[in-house]
Coordinates of C-alpha atoms in Angstrom, one line a residue:
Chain A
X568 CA 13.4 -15.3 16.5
X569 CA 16.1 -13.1 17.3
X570 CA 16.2 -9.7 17.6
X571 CA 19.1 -7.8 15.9
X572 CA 20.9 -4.4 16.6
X573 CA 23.5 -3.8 13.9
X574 CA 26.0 -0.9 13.3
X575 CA 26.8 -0.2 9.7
X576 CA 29.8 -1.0 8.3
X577 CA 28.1 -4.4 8.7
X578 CA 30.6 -7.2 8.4
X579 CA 30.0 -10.4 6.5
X580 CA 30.9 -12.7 9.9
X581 CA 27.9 -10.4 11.6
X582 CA 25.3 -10.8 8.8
X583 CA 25.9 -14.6 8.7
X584 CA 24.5 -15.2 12.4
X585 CA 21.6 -14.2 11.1
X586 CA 18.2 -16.1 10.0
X587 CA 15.0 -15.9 8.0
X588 CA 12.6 -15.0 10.5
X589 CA 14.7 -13.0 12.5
X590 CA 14.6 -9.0 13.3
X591 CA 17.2 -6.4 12.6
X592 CA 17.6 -2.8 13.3
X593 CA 19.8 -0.5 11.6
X594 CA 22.1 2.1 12.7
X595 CA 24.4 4.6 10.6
X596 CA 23.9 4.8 6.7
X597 CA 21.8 3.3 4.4
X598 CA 21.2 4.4 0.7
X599 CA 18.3 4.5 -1.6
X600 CA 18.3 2.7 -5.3
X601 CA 15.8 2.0 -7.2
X602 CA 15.1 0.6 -11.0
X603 CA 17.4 3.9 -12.7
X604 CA 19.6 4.0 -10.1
X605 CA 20.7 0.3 -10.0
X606 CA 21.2 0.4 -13.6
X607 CA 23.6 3.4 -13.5
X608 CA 26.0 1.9 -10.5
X609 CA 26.4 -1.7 -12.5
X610 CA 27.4 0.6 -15.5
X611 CA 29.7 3.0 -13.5
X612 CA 31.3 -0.6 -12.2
X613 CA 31.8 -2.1 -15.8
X614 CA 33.3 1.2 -16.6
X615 CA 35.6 1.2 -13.4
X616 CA 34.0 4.6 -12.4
X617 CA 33.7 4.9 -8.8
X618 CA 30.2 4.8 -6.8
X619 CA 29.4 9.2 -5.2
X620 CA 29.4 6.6 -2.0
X621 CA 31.0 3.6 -1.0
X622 CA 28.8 0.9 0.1
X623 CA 30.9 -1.7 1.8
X624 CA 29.2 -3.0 4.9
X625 CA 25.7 -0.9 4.6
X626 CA 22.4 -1.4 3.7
X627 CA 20.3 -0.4 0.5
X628 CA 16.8 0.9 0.6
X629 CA 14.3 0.2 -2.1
X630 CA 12.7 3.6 -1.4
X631 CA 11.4 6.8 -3.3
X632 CA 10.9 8.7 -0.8
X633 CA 8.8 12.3 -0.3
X634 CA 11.4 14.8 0.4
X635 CA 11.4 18.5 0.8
X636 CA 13.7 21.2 1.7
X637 CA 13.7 23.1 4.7
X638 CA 16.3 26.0 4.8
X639 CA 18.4 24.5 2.2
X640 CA 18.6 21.4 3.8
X641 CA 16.8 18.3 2.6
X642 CA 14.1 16.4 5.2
X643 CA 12.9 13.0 4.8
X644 CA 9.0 13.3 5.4
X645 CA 7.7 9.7 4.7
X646 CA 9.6 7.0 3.2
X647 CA 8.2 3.5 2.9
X648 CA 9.5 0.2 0.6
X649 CA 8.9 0.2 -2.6
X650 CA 8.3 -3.2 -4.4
X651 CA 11.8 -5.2 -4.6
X652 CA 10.9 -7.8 -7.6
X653 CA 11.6 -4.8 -10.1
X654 CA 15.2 -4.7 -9.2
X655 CA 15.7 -8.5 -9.0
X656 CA 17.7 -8.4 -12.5
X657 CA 20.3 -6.2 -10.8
X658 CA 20.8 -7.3 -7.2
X659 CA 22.9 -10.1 -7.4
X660 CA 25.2 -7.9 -9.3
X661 CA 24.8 -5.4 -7.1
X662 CA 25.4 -7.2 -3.6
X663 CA 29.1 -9.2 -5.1
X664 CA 30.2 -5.6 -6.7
X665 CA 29.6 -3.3 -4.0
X666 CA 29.0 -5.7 -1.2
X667 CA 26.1 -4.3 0.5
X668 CA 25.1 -6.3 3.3
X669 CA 21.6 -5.7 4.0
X670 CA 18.8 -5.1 1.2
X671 CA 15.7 -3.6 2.1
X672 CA 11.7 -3.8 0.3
X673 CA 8.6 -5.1 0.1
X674 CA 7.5 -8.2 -1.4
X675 CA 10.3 -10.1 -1.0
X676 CA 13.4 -11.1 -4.4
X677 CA 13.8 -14.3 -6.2
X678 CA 16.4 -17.1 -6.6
X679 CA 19.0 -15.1 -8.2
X680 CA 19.7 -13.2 -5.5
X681 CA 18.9 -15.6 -2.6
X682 CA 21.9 -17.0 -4.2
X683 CA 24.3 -14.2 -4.1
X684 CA 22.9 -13.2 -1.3
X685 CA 24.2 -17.0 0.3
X686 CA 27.4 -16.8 -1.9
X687 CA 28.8 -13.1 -0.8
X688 CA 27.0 -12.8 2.6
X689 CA 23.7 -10.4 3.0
X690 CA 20.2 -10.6 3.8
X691 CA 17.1 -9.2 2.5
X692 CA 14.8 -7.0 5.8
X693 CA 11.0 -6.9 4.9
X694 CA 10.4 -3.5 6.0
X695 CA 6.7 -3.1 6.4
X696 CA 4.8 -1.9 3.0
X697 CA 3.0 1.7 4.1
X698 CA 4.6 2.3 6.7
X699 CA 6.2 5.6 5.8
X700 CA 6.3 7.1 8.9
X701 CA 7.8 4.9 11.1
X702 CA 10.7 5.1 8.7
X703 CA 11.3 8.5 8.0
X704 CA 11.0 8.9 11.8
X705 CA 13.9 6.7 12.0
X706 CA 15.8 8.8 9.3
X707 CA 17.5 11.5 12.0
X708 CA 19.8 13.3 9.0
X709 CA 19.9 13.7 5.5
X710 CA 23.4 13.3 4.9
X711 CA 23.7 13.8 0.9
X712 CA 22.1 13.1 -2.1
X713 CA 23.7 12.0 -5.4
X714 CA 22.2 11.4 -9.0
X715 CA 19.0 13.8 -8.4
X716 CA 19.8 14.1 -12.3
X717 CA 17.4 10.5 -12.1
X718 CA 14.5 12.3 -9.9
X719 CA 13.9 12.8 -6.4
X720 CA 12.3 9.0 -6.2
X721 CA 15.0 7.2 -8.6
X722 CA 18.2 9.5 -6.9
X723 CA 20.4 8.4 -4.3
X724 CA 20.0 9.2 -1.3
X725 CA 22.2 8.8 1.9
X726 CA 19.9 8.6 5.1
X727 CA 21.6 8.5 8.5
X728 CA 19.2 6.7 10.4
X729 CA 18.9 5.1 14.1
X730 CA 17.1 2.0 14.9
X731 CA 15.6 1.8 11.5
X732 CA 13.2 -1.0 11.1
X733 CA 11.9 -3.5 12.3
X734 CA 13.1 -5.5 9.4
X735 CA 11.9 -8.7 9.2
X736 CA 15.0 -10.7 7.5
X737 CA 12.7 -12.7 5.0
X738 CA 16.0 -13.9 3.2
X739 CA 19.4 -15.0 5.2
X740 CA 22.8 -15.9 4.0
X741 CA 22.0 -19.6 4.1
X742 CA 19.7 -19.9 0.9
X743 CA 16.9 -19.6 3.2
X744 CA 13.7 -17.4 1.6
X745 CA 10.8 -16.8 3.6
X746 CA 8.4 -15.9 0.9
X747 CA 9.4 -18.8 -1.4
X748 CA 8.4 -20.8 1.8
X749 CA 5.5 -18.9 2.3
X750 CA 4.3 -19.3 -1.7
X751 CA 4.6 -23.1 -1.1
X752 CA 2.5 -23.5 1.9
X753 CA 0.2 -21.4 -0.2
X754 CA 0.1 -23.9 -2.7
X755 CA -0.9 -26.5 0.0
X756 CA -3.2 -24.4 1.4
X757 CA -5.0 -23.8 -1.7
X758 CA -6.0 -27.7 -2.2
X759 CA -7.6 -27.6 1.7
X760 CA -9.4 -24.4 0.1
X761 CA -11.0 -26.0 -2.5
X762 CA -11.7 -29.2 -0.8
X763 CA -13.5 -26.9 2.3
X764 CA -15.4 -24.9 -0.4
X765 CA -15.8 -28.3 -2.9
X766 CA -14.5 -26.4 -5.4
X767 CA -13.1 -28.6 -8.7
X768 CA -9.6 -27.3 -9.3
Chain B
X872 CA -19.8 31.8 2.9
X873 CA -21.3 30.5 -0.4
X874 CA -22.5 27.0 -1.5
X875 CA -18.9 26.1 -3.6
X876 CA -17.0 27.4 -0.7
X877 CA -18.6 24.7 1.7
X878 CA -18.3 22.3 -0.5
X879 CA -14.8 22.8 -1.2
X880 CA -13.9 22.9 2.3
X881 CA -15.5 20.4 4.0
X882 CA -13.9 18.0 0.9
X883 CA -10.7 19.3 1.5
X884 CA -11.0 18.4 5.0
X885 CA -12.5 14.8 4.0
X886 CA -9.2 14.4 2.0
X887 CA -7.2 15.3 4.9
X888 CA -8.8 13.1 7.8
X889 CA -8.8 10.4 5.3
X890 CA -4.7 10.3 4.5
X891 CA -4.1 10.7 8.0
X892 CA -6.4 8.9 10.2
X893 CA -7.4 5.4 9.5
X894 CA -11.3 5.0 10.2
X895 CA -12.2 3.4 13.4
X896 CA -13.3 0.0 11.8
X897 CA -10.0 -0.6 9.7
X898 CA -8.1 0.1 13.1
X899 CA -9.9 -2.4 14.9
X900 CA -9.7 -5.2 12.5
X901 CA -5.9 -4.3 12.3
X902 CA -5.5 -4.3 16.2
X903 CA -7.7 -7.4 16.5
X904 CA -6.1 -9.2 13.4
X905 CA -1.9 -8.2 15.9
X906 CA -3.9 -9.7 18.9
X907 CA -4.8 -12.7 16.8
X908 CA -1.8 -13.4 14.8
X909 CA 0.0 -16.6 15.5
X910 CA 3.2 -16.1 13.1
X911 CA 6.3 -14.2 14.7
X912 CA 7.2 -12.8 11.2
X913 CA 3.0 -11.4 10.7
X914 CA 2.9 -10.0 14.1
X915 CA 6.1 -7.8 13.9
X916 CA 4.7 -6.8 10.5
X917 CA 1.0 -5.5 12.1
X918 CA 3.1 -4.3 15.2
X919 CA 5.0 -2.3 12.7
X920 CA 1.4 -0.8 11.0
X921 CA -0.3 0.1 14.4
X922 CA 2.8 1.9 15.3
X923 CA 2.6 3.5 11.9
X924 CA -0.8 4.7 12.4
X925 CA 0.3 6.1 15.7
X926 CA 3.2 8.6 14.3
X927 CA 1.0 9.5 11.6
X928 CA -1.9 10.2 14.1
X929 CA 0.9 12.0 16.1
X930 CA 2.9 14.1 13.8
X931 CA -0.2 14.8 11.3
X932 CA 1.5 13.1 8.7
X933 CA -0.1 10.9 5.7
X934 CA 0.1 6.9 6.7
X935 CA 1.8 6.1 3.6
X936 CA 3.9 7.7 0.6
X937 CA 1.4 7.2 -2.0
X938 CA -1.5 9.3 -0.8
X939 CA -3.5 7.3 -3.5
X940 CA -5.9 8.4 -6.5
X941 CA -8.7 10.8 -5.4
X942 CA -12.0 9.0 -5.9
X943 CA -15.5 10.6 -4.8
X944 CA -18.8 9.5 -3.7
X945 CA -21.4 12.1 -4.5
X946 CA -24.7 10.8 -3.2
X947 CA -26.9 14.3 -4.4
X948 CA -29.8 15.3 -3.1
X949 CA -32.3 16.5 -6.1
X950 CA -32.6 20.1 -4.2
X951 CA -29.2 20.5 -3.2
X952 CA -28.2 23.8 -4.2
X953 CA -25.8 24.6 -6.5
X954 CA -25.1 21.2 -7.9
X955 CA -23.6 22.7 -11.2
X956 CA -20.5 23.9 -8.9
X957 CA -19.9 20.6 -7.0
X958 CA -16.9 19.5 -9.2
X959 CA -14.8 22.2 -9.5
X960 CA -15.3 22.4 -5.8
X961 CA -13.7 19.0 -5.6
X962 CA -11.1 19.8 -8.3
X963 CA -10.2 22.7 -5.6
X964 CA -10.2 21.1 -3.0
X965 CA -8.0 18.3 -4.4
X966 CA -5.5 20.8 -5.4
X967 CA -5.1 22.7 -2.2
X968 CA -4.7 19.2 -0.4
X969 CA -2.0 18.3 -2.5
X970 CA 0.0 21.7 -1.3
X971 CA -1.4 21.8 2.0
X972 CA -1.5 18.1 3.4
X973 CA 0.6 17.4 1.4
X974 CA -0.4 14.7 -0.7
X975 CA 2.2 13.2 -3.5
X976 CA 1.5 13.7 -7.2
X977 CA -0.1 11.0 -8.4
X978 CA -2.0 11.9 -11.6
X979 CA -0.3 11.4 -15.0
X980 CA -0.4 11.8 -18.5
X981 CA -0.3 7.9 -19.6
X982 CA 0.1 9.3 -23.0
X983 CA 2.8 11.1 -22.0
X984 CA 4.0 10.5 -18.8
X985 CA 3.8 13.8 -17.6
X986 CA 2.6 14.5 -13.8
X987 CA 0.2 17.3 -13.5
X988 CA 2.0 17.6 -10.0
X989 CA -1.7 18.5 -8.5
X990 CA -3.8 15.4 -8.4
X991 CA -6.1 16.9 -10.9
X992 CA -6.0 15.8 -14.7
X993 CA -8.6 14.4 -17.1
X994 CA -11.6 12.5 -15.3
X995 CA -9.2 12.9 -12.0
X996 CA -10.1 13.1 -8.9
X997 CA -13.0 10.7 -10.3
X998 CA -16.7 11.3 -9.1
X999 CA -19.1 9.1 -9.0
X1000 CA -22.3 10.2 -8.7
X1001 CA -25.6 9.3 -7.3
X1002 CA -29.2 11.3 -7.1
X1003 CA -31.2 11.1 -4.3
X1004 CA -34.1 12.4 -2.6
X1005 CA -33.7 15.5 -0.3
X1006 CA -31.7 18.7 0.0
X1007 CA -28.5 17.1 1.3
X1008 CA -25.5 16.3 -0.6
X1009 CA -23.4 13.2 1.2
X1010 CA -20.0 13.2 0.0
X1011 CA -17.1 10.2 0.5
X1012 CA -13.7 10.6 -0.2
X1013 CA -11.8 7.1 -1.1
X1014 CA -7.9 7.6 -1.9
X1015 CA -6.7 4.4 -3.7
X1016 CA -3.2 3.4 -3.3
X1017 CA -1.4 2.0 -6.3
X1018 CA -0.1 -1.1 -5.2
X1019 CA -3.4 -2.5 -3.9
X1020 CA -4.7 -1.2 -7.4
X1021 CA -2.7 -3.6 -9.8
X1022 CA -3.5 -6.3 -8.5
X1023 CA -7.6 -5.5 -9.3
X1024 CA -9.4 -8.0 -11.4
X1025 CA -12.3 -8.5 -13.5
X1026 CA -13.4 -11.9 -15.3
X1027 CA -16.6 -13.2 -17.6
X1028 CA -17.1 -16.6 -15.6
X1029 CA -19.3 -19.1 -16.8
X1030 CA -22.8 -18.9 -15.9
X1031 CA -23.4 -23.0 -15.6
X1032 CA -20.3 -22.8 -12.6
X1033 CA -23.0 -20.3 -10.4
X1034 CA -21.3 -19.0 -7.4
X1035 CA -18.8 -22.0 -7.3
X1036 CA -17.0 -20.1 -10.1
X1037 CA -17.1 -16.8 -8.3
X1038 CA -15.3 -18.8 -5.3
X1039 CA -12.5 -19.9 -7.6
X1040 CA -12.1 -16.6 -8.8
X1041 CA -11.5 -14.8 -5.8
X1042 CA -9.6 -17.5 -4.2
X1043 CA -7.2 -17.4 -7.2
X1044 CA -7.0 -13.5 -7.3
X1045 CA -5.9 -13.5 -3.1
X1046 CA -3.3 -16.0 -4.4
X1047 CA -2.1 -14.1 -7.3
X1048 CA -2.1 -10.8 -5.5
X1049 CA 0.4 -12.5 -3.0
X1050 CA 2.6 -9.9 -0.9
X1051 CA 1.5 -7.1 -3.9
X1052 CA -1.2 -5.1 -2.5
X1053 CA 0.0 -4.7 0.9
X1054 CA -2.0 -7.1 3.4
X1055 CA -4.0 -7.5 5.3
X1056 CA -6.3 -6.2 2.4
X1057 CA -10.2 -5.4 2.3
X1058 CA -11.6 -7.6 -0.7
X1059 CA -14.4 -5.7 -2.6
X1060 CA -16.2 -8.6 -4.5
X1061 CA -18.8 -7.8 -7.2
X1062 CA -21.0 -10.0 -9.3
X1063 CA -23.3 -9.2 -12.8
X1064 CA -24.4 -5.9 -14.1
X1065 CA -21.1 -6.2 -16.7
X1066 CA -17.5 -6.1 -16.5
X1067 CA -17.8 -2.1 -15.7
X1068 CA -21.0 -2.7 -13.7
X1069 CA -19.0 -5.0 -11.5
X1070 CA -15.5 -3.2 -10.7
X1071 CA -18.2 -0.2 -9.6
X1072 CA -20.1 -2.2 -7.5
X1073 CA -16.9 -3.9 -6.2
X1074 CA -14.8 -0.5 -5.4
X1075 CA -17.6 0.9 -4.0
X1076 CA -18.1 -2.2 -1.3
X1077 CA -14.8 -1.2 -0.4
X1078 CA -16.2 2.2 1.8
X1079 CA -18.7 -0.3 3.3
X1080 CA -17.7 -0.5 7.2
X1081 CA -15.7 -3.7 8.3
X1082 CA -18.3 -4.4 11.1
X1083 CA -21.3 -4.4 8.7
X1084 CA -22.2 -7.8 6.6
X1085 CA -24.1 -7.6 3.6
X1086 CA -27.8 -6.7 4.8
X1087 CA -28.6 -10.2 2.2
X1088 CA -28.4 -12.9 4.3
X1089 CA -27.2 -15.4 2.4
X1090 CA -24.9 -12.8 0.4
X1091 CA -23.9 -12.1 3.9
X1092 CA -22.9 -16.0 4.5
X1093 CA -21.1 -15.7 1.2
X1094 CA -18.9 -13.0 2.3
X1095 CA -17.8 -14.9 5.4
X1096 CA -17.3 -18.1 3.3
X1097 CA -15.3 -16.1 1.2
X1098 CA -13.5 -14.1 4.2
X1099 CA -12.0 -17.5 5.8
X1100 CA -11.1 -18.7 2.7
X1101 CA -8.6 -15.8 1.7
X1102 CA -7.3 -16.2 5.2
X1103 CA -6.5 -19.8 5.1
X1104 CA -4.3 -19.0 2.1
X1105 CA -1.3 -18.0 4.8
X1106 CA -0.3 -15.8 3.0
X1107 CA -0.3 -13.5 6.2
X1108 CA 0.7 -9.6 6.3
X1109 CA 2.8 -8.2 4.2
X1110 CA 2.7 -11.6 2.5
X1111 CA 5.8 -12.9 5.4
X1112 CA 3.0 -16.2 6.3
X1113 CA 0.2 -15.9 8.7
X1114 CA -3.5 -15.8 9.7
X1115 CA -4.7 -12.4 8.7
X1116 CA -4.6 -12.1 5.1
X1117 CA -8.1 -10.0 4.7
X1118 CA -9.7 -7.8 7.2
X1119 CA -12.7 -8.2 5.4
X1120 CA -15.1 -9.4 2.2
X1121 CA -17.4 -7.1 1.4
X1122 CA -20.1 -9.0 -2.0
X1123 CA -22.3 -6.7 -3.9
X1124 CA -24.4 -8.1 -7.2
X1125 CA -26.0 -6.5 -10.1
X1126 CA -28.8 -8.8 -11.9
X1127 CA -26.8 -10.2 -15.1
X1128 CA -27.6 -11.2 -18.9
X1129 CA -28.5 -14.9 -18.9
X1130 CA -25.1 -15.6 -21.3
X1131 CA -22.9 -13.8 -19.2
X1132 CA -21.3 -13.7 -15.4
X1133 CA -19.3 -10.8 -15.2
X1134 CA -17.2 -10.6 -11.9
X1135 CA -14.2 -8.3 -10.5
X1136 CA -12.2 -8.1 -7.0
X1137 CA -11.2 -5.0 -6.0
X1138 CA -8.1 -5.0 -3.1
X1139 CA -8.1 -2.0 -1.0
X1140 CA -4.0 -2.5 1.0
X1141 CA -4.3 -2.2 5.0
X1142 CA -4.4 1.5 4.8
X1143 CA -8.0 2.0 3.6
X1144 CA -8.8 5.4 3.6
X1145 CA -12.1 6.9 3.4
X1146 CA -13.5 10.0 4.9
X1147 CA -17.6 11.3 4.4
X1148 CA -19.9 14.3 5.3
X1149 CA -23.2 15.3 4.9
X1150 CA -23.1 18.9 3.9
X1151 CA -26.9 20.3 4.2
X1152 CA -28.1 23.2 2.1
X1153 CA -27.9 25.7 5.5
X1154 CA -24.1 25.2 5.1
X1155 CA -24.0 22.9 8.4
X1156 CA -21.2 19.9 7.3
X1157 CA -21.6 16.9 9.7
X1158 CA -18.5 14.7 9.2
X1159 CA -19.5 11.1 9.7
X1160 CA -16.5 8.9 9.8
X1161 CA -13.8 11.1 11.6
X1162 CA -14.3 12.9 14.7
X1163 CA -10.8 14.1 14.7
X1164 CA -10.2 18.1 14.2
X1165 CA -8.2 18.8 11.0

């Protein structure tokens, strides 16, 4: 296990050195996108519209967070994962148009983009399911918001952040998937289960 | 101050401690369960939830985003004054939490899909009542995330498997549940009654304290049976692989009909909140999970 301390833009000879099981930190921009707002930026792409924000090199947050406004500005006040699987029918298309390095949930994504994820170079950081505070401590400025059209949890927002994480990268750049792993051991597991509790599968 | 006032109050406060401070026994387990933890990727992931804890301990700030459903526990004394106002105390009190805490919105319309924006709607925050002896009214405050709630099951097993089919059951719920509900989870396993019998009996075993086994022995052995089981599963916190899966396995049992074995698992995530007080008919409000001010 290594520990990782990256700088967005991220490039994709810096993302490469890492490996399942390995932890990153992230400093400079990430942006939330959930289910609505996924949907919109493939359809702003097929369109040739241009993205509010270019995402080259950072790091997208599978987050609906609780914001409010203090003095006109907007504050981050907790801001866990949400569950990733939801947007597996976008990411792939997601991480090859706008190149995104880093993708960040709970639960862990599928094959299709463990695949693009190996093909264009990105990983996917676990970030720890509930623990809202420890990331919007790590959110040090609210640096814009587009979409709020969508609704505060489904808009995008652009967090400066510092030493956000840990992330746990649970898939690497190499086809490697942690939780696929981790659901076949579970599988094994399950037959000493049974036998133990002489249960008939 | 009068009776509704108390009540509301000392609720309000339950809601607060609970959103805020994990109780002592969940802590525990969760420190024990980092000290414990074999896999790199688990132990970063239950370093990551005690630090949580921490800032939210710190800053006064809810552990996590979704500040749950509101569920109560109204254990009522028959001479308890003012019974007839506890609920709209509760509705109150739920309300002001949601400004004050704050909580996020999280009771909607599923015919519409509107949020009330309060926590309050039709049959929300849920109470769940109880009559007792005595002039005290003992009140518990559970709020239940939603992740850890979709993963809930019940079943009709069949009665000829006995508690074999129970096993299988839960064992094949854990795996199911996977990554979903946020482990380590508390299980909250409940057997006969019916299907409705048993999701109460089961969500209610989730306020029972970590530290304390069914009073049943052999229900007791059950639970631990059932407790190493879900933890050799691997599926580890935050479902990245490891030893702690459940902090706990709490079985309760209704008697059943001799044709049917109704059955449900309830997951509550890592951040199980609950909060109670006694609140006696003098006014006096002794909070008995949280010592910490609010």
């Amino acid at each position: 296990m290594t520990v990782y301390h990256l700088k967005t833009p991220i490039s994709e000879e810096e993302i490469r050195k890492l490996k399942v099981n390995d932890v990153l930190y992230i400093t400079g921009t990430i942006v939330t996108a959930r289910d609505q707002a996924h949907r919109r930026a493939l359809e702003y792409f097929k369109e040739g519209k241009r993205l509010p924000v270019n995402l080259e090199g950072l790091a997208v947050f599978h987050c609906g967070p609780v914001v409010k406004k203090e003095d006109e500005k907007w504050v981050a006040v907790a801001a866990g994962p949400t569950t990733s699987t939801r947007m597996d029918i976008f990411e792939d298309e997601f991480i090859k148009n706008f190149k995104v390095r880093v993708v960040i949930g709970k639960g862990g994504m599928g094959k299709r983009t463990t695949d693009a994820m190996a093909k264009y170079g990105a990983v996917y950081g676990a970030f720890t399911g509930g623990a809202a505070i420890l990331a919007a401590k790590a959110i040090k400025n609210v640096k814009g918001v587009e979409w709020l059209d969508l609704g505060t949890p489904e808009a995008l927002w652009i967090f400066e952040v510092e030493d956000f994480g840990p992330l746990a990268v649970a898939i690497d750049s190499h086809g490697n998937n942690l939780f696929t792993d981790v659901a076949k051991s579970v599988e094994e597991n399950r037959k000493r289960i049974y036998q133990k509790l002489g249960l008939q599968p | 101050m009068e009776n509704a006032k108390i009540v509301e109050n000392a609720a309000f406060n339950l809601i607060k401690q609970a959103v805020i401070y994990l109780p002592k026994d969940v802590k525990q387990a969760l420190e024990k369960a980092y000290m414990e933890e074999t896999s790199e990727a688990g132990k970063t992931q239950l370093k990551a939830i005690l630090d949580n804890i921490e800032l939210a301990e710190k800053y006064q700030s809810p552990i996590c985003q979704d500040t749950g459903t509101i569920i109560f526990y109204a254990r009522a004394g028959a001479n308890f004054k003012n019974l007839d106002k506890v609920e709209e105390a509760l509705t109150n009190a739920t309300r002001r939490a949601t400004k004050e805490v704050p909580l996020r919105p999280n009771a909607v319309d599923p015919f519409t899909q509107k949020n009330s924006g309060d926590n309050t709607g039709r049959f929300i925050p849920y109470i769940n009542w109880e009559i007792a002896t005595g002039d005290t009214l003992e009140l518990t405050v559970m709020t239940k995330g939603g992740g850890s709630e979709n993963v809930c099951v019940t079943g009709t097993l069949v009665p000829g498997e006995g508690i074999n089919g129970l096993k299988k059951f839960v064992i094949e719920a854990v795996i199911k549940a996977g990554a979903q509900p946020c482990p380590p989870t508390i299980l909250g396993i409940a057997m006969g009654g019916g299907v409705d019998i048993a999701m109460k009996l089961a969500k209610k075993a989730l306020l029972r304290p970590l530290n304390e086994p069914n009073p049943n022995p052999e229900i007791a052995k059950l639970e631990k049976e059932l407790f190493e089981a879900a933890n050799m599963t691997g599926i580890g916190p935050m479902g990245l692989g490891g030893r702690t899966t459940v902090l706990g396995v709490h079985v309760e049992y209704a008697f059943r009909h001799p044709a049917s074995f109704p059955a449900a698992v309830a997951f509550n995530c890592w951040a199980a909140r609950r909060a109670a007080a006694r609140i006696h008919t003098d006014g006096t409000v002794e909070y008995l999970t949280h010592k910490e001010k609010v």
